[in-house]
Amino acid sequence: MVRTTPPRPVDLVAHLPAMASLARTAVRLHPRPGEPAAADSSIGGPLLWPAREPWPTCAEHAGPLLEGASVPDVMARRRILTQAWARPRERGTNLLTEDEKAVIDRVDDGEEIAQDGPAPMVPVAQLYARDVPGLPRPDGADLLQVLWCPFDHEDDGYVPSTVLRWRVAAEVTEPLTDPPLPAAVEDNYLPQPCVLHPETVVEYPAPHCLSGELAGQVHEWEKREEQQYQYELSVASGCKTGGHAPWSFSDPYPMSCPDCGADVQPLLTIASSEWDGNTSWQPVEDAEADQPPFPAPHEPTMLMIGRSYNLQLYTCVDVPAHQHVANMQ
Ligand SMILES: [Zn+2]
Ligand SMILES: [Zn+2]
């Protein structure tokens, strides 16, 4: 099923022609729980990985013990809650059996689990260029893979530490079939396997990124026309590639490529939520569908970054293979 962003409530450029030159396209990925294969673009799905290439690990999160929840327990907890929410029940009756409750408690409380050496990272996103129009990429590469260490990293701003790999998919002739898993994860940082439904949309800069004069014009227009520029007309919500930076709780600050000092551009946004209470960005297909209570329809990846923020990855405008920059917004 495709996913379609509803038309914006108003034609912004018709009212504010100066905005036209600031338009950028973004590709909303519209992840939804599914069973992606290594040949598919996905969030939290298996990666097309060469068997002979070492899997990324995190030296900061190494054995002998890791504190968190095991991957099987996190997945079991999600299955248990999905099934429990789908069952009819009388008021005041327990939704869960004792065994089910034990799994939930282990995940919620965390435990210390033996980890042999540095913890393997987990797949977060795999994007084939054929699925994502305009993905900035190194010459010849047609596959982007993103992994992270599923714990907060102080040096990265208390978010997972990310690793990017660019590949030529056809060169992976002997793929890895049994990727390693860390002994423990922070359950909010283990993405639920999702298939993608990419859709190209047009974005405008967050209000904080407009010049003073233009920001003033937009503000006046918003008041006059009773429109909400920031939430409905500027930056799309949810997981996406390209577009503009979703500056929210902090003012924009300059970022540059760690390798060459050039400007950086938004590459990939990993979002906690696909849309918020304001359903302007809720795809029309999701508004029409009968939605289960769990997982919440707007939280298909089950990721929670900070207080429902976004982790945005930026790439060098000159050399996409240069080291990326990560920022939570
Ligand atoms: Zn780590
Ligand atoms: Zn660079």
mmCIF file of C-alpha atoms and ligand atoms in Angstrom:
data_model
loop_
_atom_site.group_PDB
_atom_site.id
_atom_site.type_symbol
_atom_site.label_atom_id
_atom_site.label_comp_id
_atom_site.label_asym_id
_atom_site.label_seq_id
_atom_site.Cartn_x
_atom_site.Cartn_y
_atom_site.Cartn_z
ATOM 1 C CA MET A 1 0.000 0.000 0.000
ATOM 2 C CA VAL A 2 1.330 3.447 -0.815
ATOM 3 C CA ARG A 3 1.282 6.225 1.746
ATOM 4 C CA THR A 4 0.112 9.677 0.712
ATOM 5 C CA THR A 5 0.711 12.880 2.633
ATOM 6 C CA PRO A 6 -2.467 15.012 2.576
ATOM 7 C CA PRO A 7 -2.212 18.205 0.525
ATOM 8 C CA ARG A 8 -0.864 21.097 2.566
ATOM 9 C CA PRO A 9 -3.688 23.232 3.966
ATOM 10 C CA VAL A 10 -2.651 26.189 1.809
ATOM 11 C CA ASP A 11 -0.429 26.950 -1.191
ATOM 12 C CA LEU A 12 2.421 28.667 0.619
ATOM 13 C CA VAL A 13 4.234 30.043 -2.430
ATOM 14 C CA ALA A 14 1.037 31.599 -3.802
ATOM 15 C CA HIS A 15 0.870 33.671 -0.620
ATOM 16 C CA LEU A 16 4.595 34.152 -0.033
ATOM 17 C CA PRO A 17 6.450 34.022 -3.391
ATOM 18 C CA ALA A 18 9.796 34.622 -1.670
ATOM 19 C CA MET A 19 9.569 31.087 -0.262
ATOM 20 C CA ALA A 20 9.747 29.484 -3.715
ATOM 21 C CA SER A 21 13.542 29.465 -3.897
ATOM 22 C CA LEU A 22 13.767 27.784 -0.486
ATOM 23 C CA ALA A 23 11.735 24.715 -1.451
ATOM 24 C CA ARG A 24 13.552 21.385 -1.161
ATOM 25 C CA THR A 25 12.357 17.876 -1.747
ATOM 26 C CA ALA A 26 12.436 15.272 0.978
ATOM 27 C CA VAL A 27 11.478 11.620 0.734
ATOM 28 C CA ARG A 28 9.236 10.504 3.568
ATOM 29 C CA LEU A 29 10.056 6.848 4.157
ATOM 30 C CA HIS A 30 6.759 5.879 5.851
ATOM 31 C CA PRO A 31 8.117 2.830 7.742
ATOM 32 C CA ARG A 32 5.481 0.282 8.768
ATOM 33 C CA PRO A 33 6.018 -2.984 10.663
ATOM 34 C CA GLY A 34 6.717 -5.850 8.268
ATOM 35 C CA GLU A 35 9.244 -8.472 7.286
ATOM 36 C CA PRO A 36 11.831 -6.750 5.089
ATOM 37 C CA ALA A 37 14.575 -8.889 3.501
ATOM 38 C CA ALA A 38 18.194 -7.912 2.844
ATOM 39 C CA ALA A 39 17.171 -7.131 -0.741
ATOM 40 C CA ASP A 40 14.683 -4.492 0.503
ATOM 41 C CA SER A 41 14.991 -0.970 1.790
ATOM 42 C CA SER A 42 13.999 -1.016 5.447
ATOM 43 C CA ILE A 43 14.220 0.414 8.901
ATOM 44 C CA GLY A 44 15.427 -2.181 11.387
ATOM 45 C CA GLY A 45 15.593 -4.889 8.712
ATOM 46 C CA PRO A 46 18.467 -7.190 7.699
ATOM 47 C CA LEU A 47 21.399 -5.620 5.848
ATOM 48 C CA LEU A 48 22.986 -6.841 2.622
ATOM 49 C CA TRP A 49 26.421 -7.277 4.229
ATOM 50 C CA PRO A 50 29.530 -8.942 2.791
ATOM 51 C CA ALA A 51 30.335 -12.081 4.823
ATOM 52 C CA ARG A 52 34.044 -11.222 4.843
ATOM 53 C CA GLU A 53 33.637 -7.643 6.127
ATOM 54 C CA PRO A 54 33.873 -7.134 9.902
ATOM 55 C CA TRP A 55 30.583 -6.099 11.522
ATOM 56 C CA PRO A 56 30.786 -2.726 13.329
ATOM 57 C CA THR A 57 31.080 -2.894 17.108
ATOM 58 C CA CYS A 58 31.189 -0.331 19.928
ATOM 59 C CA ALA A 59 34.271 -0.240 22.124
ATOM 60 C CA GLU A 60 32.402 1.841 24.722
ATOM 61 C CA HIS A 61 29.872 -0.925 25.261
ATOM 62 C CA ALA A 62 31.961 -4.028 25.776
ATOM 63 C CA GLY A 63 31.794 -7.073 28.042
ATOM 64 C CA PRO A 64 32.048 -8.810 30.344
ATOM 65 C CA LEU A 65 28.583 -7.438 31.259
ATOM 66 C CA LEU A 66 26.133 -5.185 29.422
ATOM 67 C CA GLU A 67 23.159 -3.632 31.188
ATOM 68 C CA GLY A 68 19.889 -3.546 29.273
ATOM 69 C CA ALA A 69 17.423 -6.011 27.817
ATOM 70 C CA SER A 70 18.141 -8.925 25.503
ATOM 71 C CA VAL A 71 16.964 -8.583 21.899
ATOM 72 C CA PRO A 72 14.717 -11.690 22.172
ATOM 73 C CA ASP A 73 13.092 -10.230 25.321
ATOM 74 C CA VAL A 74 12.479 -6.850 23.647
ATOM 75 C CA MET A 75 10.870 -8.538 20.653
ATOM 76 C CA ALA A 76 8.826 -10.848 22.927
ATOM 77 C CA ARG A 77 7.629 -7.849 24.967
ATOM 78 C CA ARG A 78 6.385 -6.152 21.797
ATOM 79 C CA ARG A 79 4.605 -9.328 20.638
ATOM 80 C CA ILE A 80 3.003 -9.814 24.061
ATOM 81 C CA LEU A 81 1.727 -6.241 24.214
ATOM 82 C CA THR A 82 0.457 -6.334 20.629
ATOM 83 C CA GLN A 83 -1.512 -9.516 21.336
ATOM 84 C CA ALA A 84 -2.728 -8.340 24.742
ATOM 85 C CA TRP A 85 -4.060 -5.056 23.373
ATOM 86 C CA ALA A 86 -5.900 -6.938 20.636
ATOM 87 C CA ARG A 87 -7.757 -9.212 23.131
ATOM 88 C CA PRO A 88 -11.134 -8.158 24.450
ATOM 89 C CA ARG A 89 -11.140 -7.970 28.240
ATOM 90 C CA GLU A 90 -13.429 -7.193 31.134
ATOM 91 C CA ARG A 91 -12.689 -4.141 33.224
ATOM 92 C CA GLY A 92 -10.327 -4.939 36.075
ATOM 93 C CA THR A 93 -9.023 -8.215 34.639
ATOM 94 C CA ASN A 94 -5.321 -8.751 34.073
ATOM 95 C CA LEU A 95 -4.201 -8.505 30.498
ATOM 96 C CA LEU A 96 -1.063 -10.550 31.034
ATOM 97 C CA THR A 97 -0.166 -13.998 32.321
ATOM 98 C CA GLU A 98 2.556 -14.329 34.979
ATOM 99 C CA ASP A 99 5.070 -15.487 32.356
ATOM 100 C CA GLU A 100 4.249 -12.564 30.095
ATOM 101 C CA LYS A 101 4.568 -10.150 32.997
ATOM 102 C CA ALA A 102 8.007 -11.585 33.821
ATOM 103 C CA VAL A 103 9.257 -10.735 30.296
ATOM 104 C CA ILE A 104 7.849 -7.201 30.497
ATOM 105 C CA ASP A 105 9.465 -6.663 33.900
ATOM 106 C CA ARG A 106 12.859 -7.930 32.713
ATOM 107 C CA VAL A 107 12.816 -5.435 29.832
ATOM 108 C CA ASP A 108 11.518 -2.551 31.929
ATOM 109 C CA ASP A 109 13.929 -3.157 34.827
ATOM 110 C CA GLY A 110 16.965 -4.083 32.735
ATOM 111 C CA GLU A 111 19.474 -6.726 33.726
ATOM 112 C CA GLU A 112 23.184 -7.417 33.384
ATOM 113 C CA ILE A 113 23.893 -9.835 30.571
ATOM 114 C CA ALA A 114 27.230 -11.417 29.644
ATOM 115 C CA GLN A 115 28.742 -9.805 26.535
ATOM 116 C CA ASP A 116 31.818 -11.275 24.904
ATOM 117 C CA GLY A 117 33.960 -8.326 23.778
ATOM 118 C CA PRO A 118 32.686 -5.100 22.199
ATOM 119 C CA ALA A 119 28.950 -5.092 21.472
ATOM 120 C CA PRO A 120 27.915 -5.497 17.829
ATOM 121 C CA MET A 121 25.886 -2.572 16.487
ATOM 122 C CA VAL A 122 22.316 -3.073 15.242
ATOM 123 C CA PRO A 123 20.896 -2.271 11.781
ATOM 124 C CA VAL A 124 18.847 0.928 11.750
ATOM 125 C CA ALA A 125 18.279 1.697 8.086
ATOM 126 C CA GLN A 126 19.055 0.261 4.685
ATOM 127 C CA LEU A 127 18.242 2.410 1.659
ATOM 128 C CA TYR A 128 18.617 1.304 -1.935
ATOM 129 C CA ALA A 129 19.047 4.341 -4.183
ATOM 130 C CA ARG A 130 16.343 2.977 -6.516
ATOM 131 C CA ASP A 131 13.783 3.540 -3.718
ATOM 132 C CA VAL A 132 14.897 6.990 -2.611
ATOM 133 C CA PRO A 133 14.998 9.640 -5.340
ATOM 134 C CA GLY A 134 17.774 12.189 -4.947
ATOM 135 C CA LEU A 135 19.706 10.379 -2.221
ATOM 136 C CA PRO A 136 23.087 12.158 -2.133
ATOM 137 C CA ARG A 137 25.675 9.387 -2.509
ATOM 138 C CA PRO A 138 29.250 8.681 -3.523
ATOM 139 C CA ASP A 139 29.827 7.927 -7.221
ATOM 140 C CA GLY A 140 28.732 4.410 -8.087
ATOM 141 C CA ALA A 141 27.248 3.586 -4.678
ATOM 142 C CA ASP A 142 23.618 2.492 -4.724
ATOM 143 C CA LEU A 143 23.091 1.338 -1.159
ATOM 144 C CA LEU A 144 23.271 3.190 2.156
ATOM 145 C CA GLN A 145 23.394 1.268 5.414
ATOM 146 C CA VAL A 146 23.120 2.816 8.870
ATOM 147 C CA LEU A 147 23.908 0.977 12.092
ATOM 148 C CA TRP A 148 24.050 2.243 15.643
ATOM 149 C CA CYS A 149 25.112 1.163 19.092
ATOM 150 C CA PRO A 150 21.761 0.952 20.914
ATOM 151 C CA PHE A 151 22.804 2.940 23.993
ATOM 152 C CA ASP A 152 23.213 6.618 24.847
ATOM 153 C CA HIS A 153 26.666 7.975 24.053
ATOM 154 C CA GLU A 154 27.764 11.013 25.982
ATOM 155 C CA ASP A 155 30.186 12.127 23.254
ATOM 156 C CA ASP A 156 27.423 11.984 20.629
ATOM 157 C CA GLY A 157 24.982 14.086 22.681
ATOM 158 C CA TYR A 158 23.286 11.220 24.551
ATOM 159 C CA VAL A 159 22.056 9.424 21.473
ATOM 160 C CA PRO A 160 23.178 6.153 19.859
ATOM 161 C CA SER A 161 26.522 6.288 18.084
ATOM 162 C CA THR A 162 25.992 5.799 14.336
ATOM 163 C CA VAL A 163 28.041 4.180 11.572
ATOM 164 C CA LEU A 164 27.314 4.602 7.846
ATOM 165 C CA ARG A 165 28.328 2.318 4.989
ATOM 166 C CA TRP A 166 27.953 3.045 1.291
ATOM 167 C CA ARG A 167 27.983 0.067 -1.044
ATOM 168 C CA VAL A 168 27.507 -1.180 -4.565
ATOM 169 C CA ALA A 169 24.821 -3.809 -3.964
ATOM 170 C CA ALA A 170 25.916 -5.983 -6.904
ATOM 171 C CA GLU A 171 29.388 -6.350 -5.351
ATOM 172 C CA VAL A 172 27.987 -8.204 -2.334
ATOM 173 C CA THR A 173 28.159 -11.678 -3.829
ATOM 174 C CA GLU A 174 28.573 -13.602 -0.559
ATOM 175 C CA PRO A 175 26.226 -12.012 1.933
ATOM 176 C CA LEU A 176 26.430 -12.564 5.685
ATOM 177 C CA THR A 177 23.580 -14.792 6.808
ATOM 178 C CA ASP A 178 23.903 -14.681 10.607
ATOM 179 C CA PRO A 179 24.713 -11.116 11.704
ATOM 180 C CA PRO A 180 25.849 -10.765 15.311
ATOM 181 C CA LEU A 181 23.619 -9.198 17.974
ATOM 182 C CA PRO A 182 24.604 -7.353 21.137
ATOM 183 C CA ALA A 183 23.804 -9.251 24.357
ATOM 184 C CA ALA A 184 21.733 -6.284 25.539
ATOM 185 C CA VAL A 185 20.128 -3.147 24.126
ATOM 186 C CA GLU A 186 18.219 -0.153 25.385
ATOM 187 C CA ASP A 187 14.788 -1.216 24.165
ATOM 188 C CA ASN A 188 13.878 2.259 22.827
ATOM 189 C CA TYR A 189 16.864 2.005 20.479
ATOM 190 C CA LEU A 190 15.996 -1.324 18.872
ATOM 191 C CA PRO A 191 14.018 -0.520 15.712
ATOM 192 C CA GLN A 192 11.072 -2.758 14.921
ATOM 193 C CA PRO A 193 11.650 -4.229 11.426
ATOM 194 C CA CYS A 194 9.718 -2.013 9.034
ATOM 195 C CA VAL A 195 9.178 -1.974 5.284
ATOM 196 C CA LEU A 196 9.200 1.438 3.612
ATOM 197 C CA HIS A 197 6.720 3.319 1.403
ATOM 198 C CA PRO A 198 8.810 6.227 0.082
ATOM 199 C CA GLU A 199 6.980 9.382 -0.973
ATOM 200 C CA THR A 200 8.508 12.634 -2.255
ATOM 201 C CA VAL A 201 7.252 15.828 -0.597
ATOM 202 C CA VAL A 202 8.248 19.502 -0.682
ATOM 203 C CA GLU A 203 9.613 21.186 2.419
ATOM 204 C CA TYR A 204 10.521 24.718 3.486
ATOM 205 C CA PRO A 205 13.001 25.716 6.195
ATOM 206 C CA ALA A 206 12.062 25.642 9.864
ATOM 207 C CA PRO A 207 11.150 29.182 10.958
ATOM 208 C CA HIS A 208 14.422 29.513 12.899
ATOM 209 C CA CYS A 209 16.331 29.071 9.620
ATOM 210 C CA LEU A 210 14.611 31.912 7.732
ATOM 211 C CA SER A 211 16.266 35.312 7.428
ATOM 212 C CA GLY A 212 14.975 37.878 9.907
ATOM 213 C CA GLU A 213 12.955 39.753 7.285
ATOM 214 C CA LEU A 214 11.376 36.647 5.774
ATOM 215 C CA ALA A 215 10.681 35.166 9.204
ATOM 216 C CA GLY A 216 8.815 38.388 10.028
ATOM 217 C CA GLN A 217 6.744 38.184 6.833
ATOM 218 C CA VAL A 218 5.874 34.548 7.531
ATOM 219 C CA HIS A 219 4.899 35.379 11.084
ATOM 220 C CA GLU A 220 2.639 38.251 9.997
ATOM 221 C CA TRP A 221 1.042 36.089 7.311
ATOM 222 C CA GLU A 222 0.451 33.244 9.792
ATOM 223 C CA LYS A 223 -1.370 35.586 12.146
ATOM 224 C CA ARG A 224 -3.416 37.182 9.379
ATOM 225 C CA GLU A 225 -4.413 33.920 7.699
ATOM 226 C CA GLU A 226 -4.535 31.777 10.855
ATOM 227 C CA GLN A 227 -2.005 29.303 9.446
ATOM 228 C CA GLN A 228 0.661 27.253 11.205
ATOM 229 C CA TYR A 229 3.846 27.559 9.196
ATOM 230 C CA GLN A 230 6.155 25.547 11.395
ATOM 231 C CA TYR A 231 3.976 22.519 12.003
ATOM 232 C CA GLU A 232 2.037 22.265 8.773
ATOM 233 C CA LEU A 233 4.034 23.943 6.040
ATOM 234 C CA SER A 234 7.750 23.791 6.762
ATOM 235 C CA VAL A 235 9.365 20.464 7.639
ATOM 236 C CA ALA A 236 7.637 17.083 7.243
ATOM 237 C CA SER A 237 7.487 14.886 10.305
ATOM 238 C CA GLY A 238 8.664 11.291 10.458
ATOM 239 C CA CYS A 239 11.562 9.309 9.018
ATOM 240 C CA LYS A 240 12.838 10.805 5.759
ATOM 241 C CA THR A 241 15.807 11.573 3.569
ATOM 242 C CA GLY A 242 16.887 15.016 2.350
ATOM 243 C CA GLY A 243 14.747 18.086 2.949
ATOM 244 C CA HIS A 244 15.426 20.661 5.608
ATOM 245 C CA ALA A 245 16.702 20.291 9.159
ATOM 246 C CA PRO A 246 13.908 19.907 11.744
ATOM 247 C CA TRP A 247 15.271 22.459 14.198
ATOM 248 C CA SER A 248 12.957 22.427 17.157
ATOM 249 C CA PHE A 249 14.193 22.840 20.708
ATOM 250 C CA SER A 250 17.521 24.486 19.923
ATOM 251 C CA ASP A 251 18.406 27.323 17.606
ATOM 252 C CA PRO A 252 20.248 26.347 14.444
ATOM 253 C CA TYR A 253 24.009 26.383 14.654
ATOM 254 C CA PRO A 254 26.484 25.941 11.839
ATOM 255 C CA MET A 255 27.676 22.422 11.139
ATOM 256 C CA SER A 256 30.443 21.402 8.807
ATOM 257 C CA CYS A 257 32.091 18.305 7.432
ATOM 258 C CA PRO A 258 34.613 16.879 9.940
ATOM 259 C CA ASP A 259 36.892 15.811 7.075
ATOM 260 C CA CYS A 260 37.028 18.875 4.812
ATOM 261 C CA GLY A 261 35.098 21.692 6.493
ATOM 262 C CA ALA A 262 32.507 21.999 3.694
ATOM 263 C CA ASP A 263 28.818 22.523 4.442
ATOM 264 C CA VAL A 264 26.702 19.515 5.319
ATOM 265 C CA GLN A 265 23.193 18.673 4.136
ATOM 266 C CA PRO A 266 20.431 16.571 5.694
ATOM 267 C CA LEU A 267 20.846 12.929 4.652
ATOM 268 C CA LEU A 268 18.575 10.869 6.883
ATOM 269 C CA THR A 269 16.186 11.674 9.702
ATOM 270 C CA ILE A 270 15.312 8.882 12.134
ATOM 271 C CA ALA A 271 12.179 10.002 13.916
ATOM 272 C CA SER A 272 10.502 8.852 17.122
ATOM 273 C CA SER A 273 7.089 9.592 15.651
ATOM 274 C CA GLU A 274 5.687 9.713 12.122
ATOM 275 C CA TRP A 275 3.218 12.424 13.054
ATOM 276 C CA ASP A 276 2.160 14.007 16.305
ATOM 277 C CA GLY A 277 -1.170 15.086 17.758
ATOM 278 C CA ASN A 278 -1.541 17.438 14.841
ATOM 279 C CA THR A 279 -2.366 14.944 12.125
ATOM 280 C CA SER A 280 -1.532 17.204 9.192
ATOM 281 C CA TRP A 281 1.292 14.785 8.247
ATOM 282 C CA GLN A 282 -0.706 11.603 8.841
ATOM 283 C CA PRO A 283 -0.999 9.784 5.490
ATOM 284 C CA VAL A 284 -4.557 9.589 4.185
ATOM 285 C CA GLU A 285 -4.357 5.765 4.087
ATOM 286 C CA ASP A 286 -3.613 5.667 7.829
ATOM 287 C CA ALA A 287 -6.461 8.028 8.636
ATOM 288 C CA GLU A 288 -8.879 5.726 6.841
ATOM 289 C CA ALA A 289 -7.569 2.423 8.212
ATOM 290 C CA ASP A 290 -8.758 0.679 11.353
ATOM 291 C CA GLN A 291 -5.779 1.166 13.657
ATOM 292 C CA PRO A 292 -4.712 -1.241 16.410
ATOM 293 C CA PRO A 293 -3.988 0.369 19.804
ATOM 294 C CA PHE A 294 -0.457 -1.093 19.971
ATOM 295 C CA PRO A 295 1.938 -0.347 18.494
ATOM 296 C CA ALA A 296 0.685 3.211 18.195
ATOM 297 C CA PRO A 297 0.126 3.866 14.475
ATOM 298 C CA HIS A 298 2.351 6.941 14.552
ATOM 299 C CA GLU A 299 5.198 5.016 16.259
ATOM 300 C CA PRO A 300 5.790 2.087 13.867
ATOM 301 C CA THR A 301 9.545 1.827 14.477
ATOM 302 C CA MET A 302 9.091 1.807 18.284
ATOM 303 C CA LEU A 303 12.133 4.053 18.570
ATOM 304 C CA MET A 304 12.139 6.797 21.178
ATOM 305 C CA ILE A 305 14.957 9.298 20.758
ATOM 306 C CA GLY A 306 15.195 11.672 23.718
ATOM 307 C CA ARG A 307 11.741 13.057 24.435
ATOM 308 C CA SER A 308 10.304 11.924 21.132
ATOM 309 C CA TYR A 309 12.863 13.827 19.082
ATOM 310 C CA ASN A 310 14.606 13.120 15.780
ATOM 311 C CA LEU A 311 18.131 11.927 15.177
ATOM 312 C CA GLN A 312 19.310 13.609 12.024
ATOM 313 C CA LEU A 313 22.350 12.534 10.010
ATOM 314 C CA TYR A 314 24.077 15.039 7.735
ATOM 315 C CA THR A 315 26.526 14.432 4.945
ATOM 316 C CA CYS A 316 29.211 16.552 3.284
ATOM 317 C CA VAL A 317 27.847 18.494 0.283
ATOM 318 C CA ASP A 318 31.096 17.942 -1.653
ATOM 319 C CA VAL A 319 32.074 14.364 -0.819
ATOM 320 C CA PRO A 320 29.180 12.240 0.468
ATOM 321 C CA ALA A 321 31.610 9.520 1.589
ATOM 322 C CA HIS A 322 33.156 11.888 4.173
ATOM 323 C CA GLN A 323 32.419 11.313 7.842
ATOM 324 C CA HIS A 324 28.808 12.148 8.704
ATOM 325 C CA VAL A 325 27.514 14.472 11.417
ATOM 326 C CA ALA A 326 24.688 13.470 13.788
ATOM 327 C CA ASN A 327 22.395 15.838 15.659
ATOM 328 C CA MET A 328 19.319 15.300 17.820
ATOM 329 C CA GLN A 329 16.414 17.685 17.224
HETATM 330 ZN ZN ZN B 1 28.104 2.035 22.437
HETATM 331 ZN ZN ZN B 2 33.680 16.841 3.368
#
